[in-house]
């Protein structure tokens, strides 16, 4: 790496300044594009968020806004957008701030837990901080930057063994967005006594313990603290929101996601089936894909991966869980990629992708090409009006799915073999 790169990464303020300037530039450009182009920069979801905030501002429910499927807390956080003018951009700035804060926490965790020096920590944190895809998604008005800003502290507090704080943050994160519940399995299994070789003592060798001792180890004090703290935070927040907004809160924030049939902008391998079901609901079978899709997804993300990997490396396990969850999800959009990209700085230093550059470059190129193929088919469908669902869009979705399955296999193998 050249002297200029060493100079840049050795000065943290330069990295953070570059990250902030990147997001400011995109915010300014976004306002220009929204005013001058028929293709808008601002994400449609942001318009839903800000509309819900307007309903709250006049004393109504955010769920009076059709398609608002989020916690009321998000609409309340965007209340300043109702003041008009440049305040409309407040939410984008908030989400971008979440991005930068997340990068700061990544660098802090790498120094504190992985023992990286300042320069090396900043280099890996820059995978997130200076990532144009991350900056683009948050400045378009996607709330994912705010969500991952809650996920990284869960990891950091778990590694610090501050389990009550970890559990509380986990409960809050699941209230805001459902998917972080998968991390409960990883943290739960990771917690417990360690033997000298870094493997959890006795849990991997139940024959050496009586069943009462095994049960006590499974429900040790730290695990109890995790469950109680997360359940308490989740219950209190949901109770408060239910008291304020009633059954529409439960219906739109949680129940909707079990039966949703989104097929637009959806990279998922289930995309074409979802489209057919939504077009002909009466002809759909009783065993609907939107319900069955959860089975392989949860078996991998909540059961298999934590059992195989959690005792080796918590951050790597959370990456593998998230990658599996997104890959096997019935809905997969570009925003979801941020969910696992945030863990890359923790995993890449020991990954096969870094040790074998050809493998890493191949994976990156295939991952990008897989998206490009899908986007080309999606463009023909949505902008040119061509029917590309079969075979074009389906083949693109299947190809991207297989690419992601291969990458997931490499990640799981790396984490399972890792010695922390």
Short mmCIF file of C-alpha atoms in Angstrom, two decimals:
data_model
loop_
_atom_site.label_atom_id
_atom_site.label_comp_id
_atom_site.label_asym_id
_atom_site.label_seq_id
_atom_site.Cartn_x
_atom_site.Cartn_y
_atom_site.Cartn_z
CA UNK A 1 0.00 0.00 0.00
CA UNK A 2 1.36 3.42 -0.97
CA UNK A 3 2.56 6.16 1.36
CA UNK A 4 -0.58 8.18 0.71
CA UNK A 5 -2.77 5.31 1.96
CA UNK A 6 -0.62 4.90 5.06
CA UNK A 7 -0.84 8.65 5.64
CA UNK A 8 -4.62 8.61 5.16
CA UNK A 9 -5.40 5.68 7.46
CA UNK A 10 -2.98 6.83 10.14
CA UNK A 11 -5.12 9.93 10.65
CA UNK A 12 -8.55 8.90 11.83
CA UNK A 13 -10.03 12.35 11.34
CA UNK A 14 -9.25 12.14 7.61
CA UNK A 15 -11.13 8.83 7.26
CA UNK A 16 -14.17 10.13 9.14
CA UNK A 17 -14.06 13.43 7.23
CA UNK A 18 -14.00 11.52 3.93
CA UNK A 19 -16.93 9.37 5.08
CA UNK A 20 -18.96 12.44 6.06
CA UNK A 21 -18.09 14.34 2.86
CA UNK A 22 -19.09 11.33 0.75
CA UNK A 23 -22.52 11.30 2.37
CA UNK A 24 -22.92 15.08 2.15
CA UNK A 25 -22.06 14.98 -1.55
CA UNK A 26 -24.65 12.27 -2.13
CA UNK A 27 -27.28 14.23 -0.18
CA UNK A 28 -26.67 17.32 -2.32
CA UNK A 29 -26.67 15.28 -5.51
CA UNK A 30 -29.85 13.53 -4.40
CA UNK A 31 -31.71 16.83 -4.03
CA UNK A 32 -30.57 17.82 -7.53
CA UNK A 33 -31.63 14.50 -9.06
CA UNK A 34 -35.02 14.59 -7.34
CA UNK A 35 -35.63 18.04 -8.84
CA UNK A 36 -34.32 17.39 -12.35
CA UNK A 37 -34.81 13.73 -13.21
CA UNK A 38 -37.89 11.53 -13.67
CA UNK A 39 -35.91 8.79 -11.88
CA UNK A 40 -35.81 9.91 -8.26
CA UNK A 41 -32.83 9.49 -5.94
CA UNK A 42 -34.97 9.36 -2.79
CA UNK A 43 -36.11 5.86 -1.88
CA UNK A 44 -39.88 5.31 -1.99
CA UNK A 45 -39.66 3.96 1.58
CA UNK A 46 -38.48 7.37 2.76
CA UNK A 47 -41.67 8.93 1.43
CA UNK A 48 -43.61 6.34 3.42
CA UNK A 49 -41.63 7.20 6.58
CA UNK A 50 -42.14 10.94 6.20
CA UNK A 51 -45.84 10.56 5.38
CA UNK A 52 -46.25 8.52 8.57
CA UNK A 53 -44.46 11.29 10.50
CA UNK A 54 -46.99 13.79 9.12
CA UNK A 55 -49.85 11.66 10.38
CA UNK A 56 -48.26 11.58 13.83
CA UNK A 57 -47.79 15.36 13.73
CA UNK A 58 -51.57 15.84 13.43
CA UNK A 59 -52.39 13.31 16.13
CA UNK A 60 -53.17 10.34 13.90
CA UNK A 61 -51.71 6.84 13.69
CA UNK A 62 -48.69 6.24 11.42
CA UNK A 63 -50.55 3.18 10.14
CA UNK A 64 -53.09 5.47 8.50
CA UNK A 65 -50.39 5.72 5.85
CA UNK A 66 -50.84 2.68 3.59
CA UNK A 67 -47.75 0.42 3.37
CA UNK A 68 -46.20 1.72 6.61
CA UNK A 69 -44.89 -1.55 8.10
CA UNK A 70 -42.51 -0.33 10.78
CA UNK A 71 -42.39 0.56 14.45
CA UNK A 72 -44.03 3.91 15.30
CA UNK A 73 -40.67 4.90 16.82
CA UNK A 74 -39.29 5.38 13.30
CA UNK A 75 -42.05 7.84 12.40
CA UNK A 76 -41.51 9.68 15.68
CA UNK A 77 -37.76 9.92 15.02
CA UNK A 78 -38.54 11.57 11.68
CA UNK A 79 -40.92 14.11 13.21
CA UNK A 80 -38.61 17.05 12.22
CA UNK A 81 -39.25 16.21 8.54
CA UNK A 82 -42.76 17.63 9.02
CA UNK A 83 -41.31 21.13 9.49
CA UNK A 84 -40.85 21.49 5.72
CA UNK A 85 -38.03 22.82 3.54
CA UNK A 86 -34.61 21.33 4.06
CA UNK A 87 -35.95 19.55 7.15
CA UNK A 88 -37.29 16.96 4.73
CA UNK A 89 -33.70 15.69 4.53
CA UNK A 90 -33.45 15.23 8.31
CA UNK A 91 -34.14 11.49 8.18
CA UNK A 92 -31.49 10.92 5.52
CA UNK A 93 -28.96 12.80 7.65
CA UNK A 94 -29.98 10.70 10.66
CA UNK A 95 -29.50 7.47 8.74
CA UNK A 96 -26.15 8.67 7.35
CA UNK A 97 -25.07 9.59 10.88
CA UNK A 98 -25.96 6.02 11.87
CA UNK A 99 -23.59 4.79 9.14
CA UNK A 100 -20.68 6.86 10.42
CA UNK A 101 -21.38 5.94 14.05
CA UNK A 102 -21.38 2.28 13.04
CA UNK A 103 -17.97 2.71 11.39
CA UNK A 104 -16.62 4.32 14.55
CA UNK A 105 -17.88 1.38 16.64
CA UNK A 106 -16.36 -1.11 14.19
CA UNK A 107 -12.94 0.56 14.49
CA UNK A 108 -13.26 0.68 18.27
CA UNK A 109 -14.19 -3.00 18.46
CA UNK A 110 -11.32 -4.06 16.18
CA UNK A 111 -8.82 -2.23 18.39
CA UNK A 112 -10.36 -3.36 21.64
CA UNK A 113 -11.30 -6.97 20.90
CA UNK A 114 -9.12 -8.02 17.95
CA UNK A 115 -6.01 -6.17 19.12
CA UNK A 116 -5.56 -4.22 15.87
CA UNK A 117 -3.46 -1.08 15.91
CA UNK A 118 -5.16 2.18 14.97
CA UNK A 119 -4.09 2.15 11.30
CA UNK A 120 -5.15 -1.44 10.65
CA UNK A 121 -8.46 -0.94 12.43
CA UNK A 122 -9.23 2.11 10.28
CA UNK A 123 -8.37 0.23 7.07
CA UNK A 124 -10.91 -2.47 7.83
CA UNK A 125 -13.48 -0.04 9.23
CA UNK A 126 -13.22 1.83 5.92
CA UNK A 127 -14.77 -1.18 4.19
CA UNK A 128 -17.94 0.17 5.78
CA UNK A 129 -17.21 3.88 6.19
CA UNK A 130 -16.07 4.53 2.61
CA UNK A 131 -18.31 2.00 0.90
CA UNK A 132 -20.31 3.88 -1.77
CA UNK A 133 -23.12 1.33 -1.62
CA UNK A 134 -23.56 1.89 2.12
CA UNK A 135 -23.49 5.68 1.72
CA UNK A 136 -25.89 5.57 -1.24
CA UNK A 137 -28.50 3.48 0.54
CA UNK A 138 -28.59 5.62 3.69
CA UNK A 139 -28.63 8.95 1.83
CA UNK A 140 -31.52 7.74 -0.33
CA UNK A 141 -33.53 7.44 2.87
CA UNK A 142 -33.29 3.76 3.80
CA UNK A 143 -33.36 3.17 7.56
CA UNK A 144 -30.92 0.24 7.44
CA UNK A 145 -28.05 2.48 8.58
CA UNK A 146 -29.94 3.11 11.80
CA UNK A 147 -30.67 -0.59 12.30
CA UNK A 148 -27.06 -1.74 11.90
CA UNK A 149 -26.01 1.05 14.27
CA UNK A 150 -27.89 -0.97 16.91
CA UNK A 151 -26.52 -4.34 15.79
CA UNK A 152 -22.79 -3.60 16.14
CA UNK A 153 -23.18 -2.51 19.80
CA UNK A 154 -24.88 -5.88 20.46
CA UNK A 155 -21.69 -7.60 19.30
CA UNK A 156 -19.43 -5.17 21.16
CA UNK A 157 -21.28 -5.48 24.47
CA UNK A 158 -21.38 -9.28 24.17
CA UNK A 159 -17.61 -9.39 23.64
CA UNK A 160 -17.21 -7.14 26.68
CA UNK A 161 -19.42 -9.58 28.62
CA UNK A 162 -21.86 -6.80 29.45
CA UNK A 163 -24.74 -9.15 28.91
CA UNK A 164 -27.54 -7.05 30.41
CA UNK A 165 -26.69 -4.20 28.05
CA UNK A 166 -26.28 -6.64 25.15
CA UNK A 167 -29.67 -8.18 25.85
CA UNK A 168 -31.37 -4.82 26.21
CA UNK A 169 -29.94 -3.64 22.87
CA UNK A 170 -31.01 -6.91 21.25
CA UNK A 171 -34.59 -6.42 22.45
CA UNK A 172 -34.66 -2.86 21.12
CA UNK A 173 -33.15 -3.91 17.77
CA UNK A 174 -35.73 -6.68 17.27
CA UNK A 175 -38.50 -4.21 18.04
CA UNK A 176 -37.19 -1.84 15.37
CA UNK A 177 -36.48 -4.57 12.78
CA UNK A 178 -37.36 -8.24 13.19
CA UNK A 179 -34.25 -9.87 11.71
CA UNK A 180 -31.76 -9.24 14.60
CA UNK A 181 -33.59 -11.93 16.60
CA UNK A 182 -31.30 -14.45 14.88
CA UNK A 183 -28.36 -13.10 16.87
CA UNK A 184 -29.95 -14.29 20.12
CA UNK A 185 -29.06 -17.87 19.14
CA UNK A 186 -25.42 -16.99 18.39
CA UNK A 187 -24.87 -14.97 21.56
CA UNK A 188 -26.72 -17.55 23.70
CA UNK A 189 -24.59 -20.42 22.42
CA UNK A 190 -21.39 -18.36 22.59
CA UNK A 191 -21.92 -17.53 26.25
CA UNK A 192 -20.62 -19.98 28.81
CA UNK A 193 -17.41 -21.33 30.38
CA UNK A 194 -14.42 -21.83 28.12
CA UNK A 195 -11.84 -24.57 28.23
CA UNK A 196 -8.16 -23.96 27.55
CA UNK A 197 -8.50 -24.66 23.84
CA UNK A 198 -11.20 -22.03 23.44
CA UNK A 199 -14.08 -24.48 23.13
CA UNK A 200 -16.96 -24.24 25.57
CA UNK A 201 -16.27 -26.50 28.48
CA UNK A 202 -18.41 -29.65 28.81
CA UNK A 203 -21.12 -28.39 26.43
CA UNK A 204 -19.40 -30.14 23.55
CA UNK A 205 -18.90 -33.24 25.73
CA UNK A 206 -22.22 -33.85 27.48
CA UNK A 207 -21.17 -37.40 28.40
CA UNK A 208 -18.71 -35.92 30.92
CA UNK A 209 -21.51 -34.17 32.82
CA UNK A 210 -24.68 -35.40 34.48
CA UNK A 211 -27.91 -34.14 32.94
CA UNK A 212 -28.58 -31.67 35.81
CA UNK A 213 -25.13 -30.15 35.27
CA UNK A 214 -25.75 -29.96 31.53
CA UNK A 215 -29.06 -28.17 32.09
CA UNK A 216 -27.42 -25.73 34.51
CA UNK A 217 -24.73 -24.96 31.94
CA UNK A 218 -27.35 -24.35 29.26
CA UNK A 219 -29.15 -21.88 31.52
CA UNK A 220 -26.14 -20.32 33.21
CA UNK A 221 -26.35 -16.86 34.73
CA UNK A 222 -25.13 -15.00 31.65
CA UNK A 223 -27.60 -16.76 29.39
CA UNK A 224 -30.40 -16.03 31.82
CA UNK A 225 -29.38 -12.37 31.82
CA UNK A 226 -29.43 -12.28 28.01
CA UNK A 227 -32.92 -13.77 27.80
CA UNK A 228 -34.38 -11.63 30.59
CA UNK A 229 -32.88 -8.34 29.36
CA UNK A 230 -33.85 -8.84 25.72
CA UNK A 231 -37.36 -10.05 26.59
CA UNK A 232 -37.86 -7.14 28.98
CA UNK A 233 -36.81 -4.49 26.45
CA UNK A 234 -38.83 -6.08 23.66
CA UNK A 235 -41.94 -6.48 25.82
CA UNK A 236 -41.82 -2.96 27.25
CA UNK A 237 -41.45 -1.33 23.83
CA UNK A 238 -44.15 -3.48 22.26
CA UNK A 239 -46.46 -2.90 25.21
CA UNK A 240 -46.05 0.86 24.91
CA UNK A 241 -46.64 0.83 21.15
CA UNK A 242 -49.65 -1.50 21.46
CA UNK A 243 -51.12 0.73 24.13
CA UNK A 244 -50.73 3.74 21.83
CA UNK A 245 -51.73 2.23 18.47
CA UNK A 246 -53.56 -1.03 19.19
CA UNK A 247 -53.82 -4.03 16.90
CA UNK A 248 -52.72 -2.17 13.73
CA UNK A 249 -49.25 -1.96 15.33
CA UNK A 250 -49.04 -5.77 15.69
CA UNK A 251 -50.57 -6.40 12.28
CA UNK A 252 -48.38 -4.07 10.25
CA UNK A 253 -45.11 -4.26 12.19
CA UNK A 254 -44.95 -8.04 12.67
CA UNK A 255 -47.75 -10.20 11.22
CA UNK A 256 -47.52 -8.64 7.77
CA UNK A 257 -43.98 -9.96 7.23
CA UNK A 258 -45.08 -13.58 7.52
CA UNK A 259 -47.38 -13.33 4.51
CA UNK A 260 -45.89 -10.52 2.41
CA UNK A 261 -45.72 -11.13 -1.34
CA UNK A 262 -43.28 -8.44 -2.49
CA UNK A 263 -41.98 -9.34 -5.93
CA UNK A 264 -40.76 -5.94 -7.15
CA UNK A 265 -37.04 -5.15 -6.71
CA UNK A 266 -36.65 -8.62 -5.20
CA UNK A 267 -33.42 -10.57 -5.85
CA UNK A 268 -34.79 -13.63 -4.04
CA UNK A 269 -34.93 -17.01 -5.74
CA UNK A 270 -38.61 -17.06 -4.68
CA UNK A 271 -39.30 -13.91 -6.70
CA UNK A 272 -41.06 -15.53 -9.67
CA UNK A 273 -43.21 -17.80 -7.49
CA UNK A 274 -44.26 -14.81 -5.38
CA UNK A 275 -45.23 -12.96 -8.55
CA UNK A 276 -47.35 -15.88 -9.77
CA UNK A 277 -49.04 -16.22 -6.38
CA UNK A 278 -49.81 -12.51 -6.21
CA UNK A 279 -51.16 -12.51 -9.77
CA UNK A 280 -53.34 -15.61 -9.26
CA UNK A 281 -54.02 -15.97 -5.51
CA UNK A 282 -56.93 -18.38 -6.07
CA UNK A 283 -54.71 -20.80 -7.99
CA UNK A 284 -51.95 -20.80 -5.37
CA UNK A 285 -51.60 -24.01 -3.39
CA UNK A 286 -52.39 -24.24 0.32
CA UNK A 287 -48.67 -24.75 0.97
CA UNK A 288 -47.67 -21.21 0.12
CA UNK A 289 -44.01 -20.33 -0.46
CA UNK A 290 -44.22 -17.24 1.76
CA UNK A 291 -44.79 -19.58 4.71
CA UNK A 292 -42.52 -22.49 3.72
CA UNK A 293 -39.58 -20.21 2.87
CA UNK A 294 -38.96 -19.66 6.57
CA UNK A 295 -38.06 -23.32 7.18
CA UNK A 296 -34.62 -23.60 5.45
CA UNK A 297 -33.89 -19.98 6.30
CA UNK A 298 -34.38 -20.41 10.05
CA UNK A 299 -32.82 -23.87 10.21
CA UNK A 300 -29.62 -22.38 8.82
CA UNK A 301 -29.56 -18.96 10.48
CA UNK A 302 -30.92 -19.86 13.91
CA UNK A 303 -29.92 -23.51 14.40
CA UNK A 304 -27.15 -24.92 12.20
CA UNK A 305 -24.78 -21.95 11.88
CA UNK A 306 -24.80 -20.96 15.59
CA UNK A 307 -24.22 -24.59 16.61
CA UNK A 308 -21.34 -24.99 14.16
CA UNK A 309 -19.68 -21.58 14.45
CA UNK A 310 -20.63 -19.62 17.57
CA UNK A 311 -18.00 -21.19 19.81
CA UNK A 312 -15.29 -20.21 17.32
CA UNK A 313 -15.99 -16.57 16.52
CA UNK A 314 -19.08 -14.56 17.44
CA UNK A 315 -18.69 -11.82 14.80
CA UNK A 316 -18.05 -14.36 12.04
CA UNK A 317 -21.07 -16.35 13.16
CA UNK A 318 -23.27 -13.27 13.02
CA UNK A 319 -22.00 -12.60 9.49
CA UNK A 320 -22.77 -16.17 8.39
CA UNK A 321 -26.21 -16.05 10.04
CA UNK A 322 -27.10 -12.80 8.34
CA UNK A 323 -25.76 -13.91 4.96
CA UNK A 324 -27.85 -17.09 5.17
CA UNK A 325 -30.92 -15.18 6.37
CA UNK A 326 -30.74 -12.74 3.45
CA UNK A 327 -29.87 -15.38 0.83
CA UNK A 328 -32.76 -17.66 1.81
CA UNK A 329 -35.24 -14.88 2.54
CA UNK A 330 -38.34 -14.71 0.36
CA UNK A 331 -37.66 -10.97 -0.05
CA UNK A 332 -34.15 -9.74 -0.83
CA UNK A 333 -33.40 -6.14 -1.78
CA UNK A 334 -30.16 -4.16 -2.00
CA UNK A 335 -30.79 -2.63 1.43
CA UNK A 336 -30.60 -6.06 3.02
CA UNK A 337 -27.00 -6.46 1.87
CA UNK A 338 -26.02 -3.87 4.49
CA UNK A 339 -27.17 -6.28 7.19
CA UNK A 340 -24.21 -8.58 6.51
CA UNK A 341 -21.74 -6.10 5.03
CA UNK A 342 -21.38 -4.50 8.47
CA UNK A 343 -19.68 -7.68 9.74
CA UNK A 344 -17.10 -7.90 6.92
CA UNK A 345 -14.42 -5.87 8.78
CA UNK A 346 -14.47 -8.49 11.55
CA UNK A 347 -14.34 -11.50 9.24
CA UNK A 348 -12.12 -10.50 6.32
CA UNK A 349 -8.81 -10.32 8.26
CA UNK A 350 -8.77 -14.11 8.66
CA UNK A 351 -10.90 -15.05 5.66
CA UNK A 352 -10.01 -17.24 2.69
CA UNK A 353 -10.97 -14.30 0.50
CA UNK A 354 -8.02 -12.30 1.88
CA UNK A 355 -5.57 -15.20 2.09
CA UNK A 356 -6.33 -16.17 -1.51
CA UNK A 357 -6.83 -12.94 -3.47
CA UNK A 358 -7.99 -14.74 -6.63
CA UNK A 359 -10.81 -16.34 -4.64
CA UNK A 360 -11.74 -12.98 -3.11
CA UNK A 361 -11.77 -11.15 -6.44
CA UNK A 362 -13.75 -13.98 -8.07
CA UNK A 363 -16.37 -13.88 -5.31
CA UNK A 364 -16.72 -10.09 -5.54
CA UNK A 365 -16.96 -10.10 -9.34
CA UNK A 366 -19.55 -12.90 -9.37
CA UNK A 367 -21.57 -11.19 -6.62
CA UNK A 368 -21.66 -7.94 -8.63
CA UNK A 369 -22.37 -9.69 -11.94
CA UNK A 370 -25.20 -11.64 -10.34
CA UNK A 371 -26.86 -8.39 -9.30
CA UNK A 372 -26.15 -6.76 -12.66
CA UNK A 373 -27.83 -9.62 -14.53
CA UNK A 374 -30.91 -9.32 -12.34
CA UNK A 375 -31.02 -5.52 -12.63
CA UNK A 376 -30.82 -5.74 -16.42
CA UNK A 377 -33.84 -8.04 -16.47
CA UNK A 378 -35.60 -5.86 -13.90
CA UNK A 379 -34.99 -2.75 -16.03
CA UNK A 380 -36.57 -4.42 -19.05
CA UNK A 381 -39.55 -5.43 -16.94
CA UNK A 382 -40.23 -2.18 -15.08
CA UNK A 383 -39.04 0.50 -17.50
CA UNK A 384 -39.49 -1.10 -20.92
CA UNK A 385 -42.58 -3.14 -20.09
CA UNK A 386 -41.16 -6.45 -21.34
CA UNK A 387 -42.34 -9.61 -19.60
CA UNK A 388 -39.05 -11.04 -18.34
CA UNK A 389 -40.27 -13.14 -15.40
CA UNK A 390 -39.65 -16.36 -17.34
CA UNK A 391 -37.00 -17.33 -18.11
CA UNK A 392 -34.80 -14.21 -17.76
CA UNK A 393 -35.61 -12.90 -14.29
CA UNK A 394 -35.94 -16.37 -12.82
CA UNK A 395 -32.55 -17.44 -14.22
CA UNK A 396 -30.93 -14.25 -12.90
CA UNK A 397 -32.43 -14.84 -9.44
CA UNK A 398 -31.36 -18.49 -9.44
CA UNK A 399 -27.81 -17.59 -10.53
CA UNK A 400 -27.47 -14.94 -7.83
CA UNK A 401 -28.82 -17.41 -5.27
CA UNK A 402 -26.25 -20.05 -6.23
CA UNK A 403 -23.42 -17.49 -6.11
CA UNK A 404 -24.49 -16.48 -2.61
CA UNK A 405 -24.76 -20.12 -1.49
CA UNK A 406 -21.16 -20.68 -2.61
CA UNK A 407 -19.95 -17.56 -0.78
CA UNK A 408 -21.88 -18.64 2.32
CA UNK A 409 -20.17 -22.03 2.22
CA UNK A 410 -16.75 -20.36 2.21
CA UNK A 411 -17.72 -18.09 5.12
CA UNK A 412 -19.06 -20.95 7.26
CA UNK A 413 -15.96 -23.07 6.58
CA UNK A 414 -13.69 -20.15 7.53
CA UNK A 415 -15.53 -19.37 10.76
CA UNK A 416 -15.81 -23.03 11.78
CA UNK A 417 -12.03 -23.45 11.33
CA UNK A 418 -11.12 -20.16 13.02
CA UNK A 419 -9.16 -20.19 16.27
CA UNK A 420 -9.81 -16.94 18.17
#
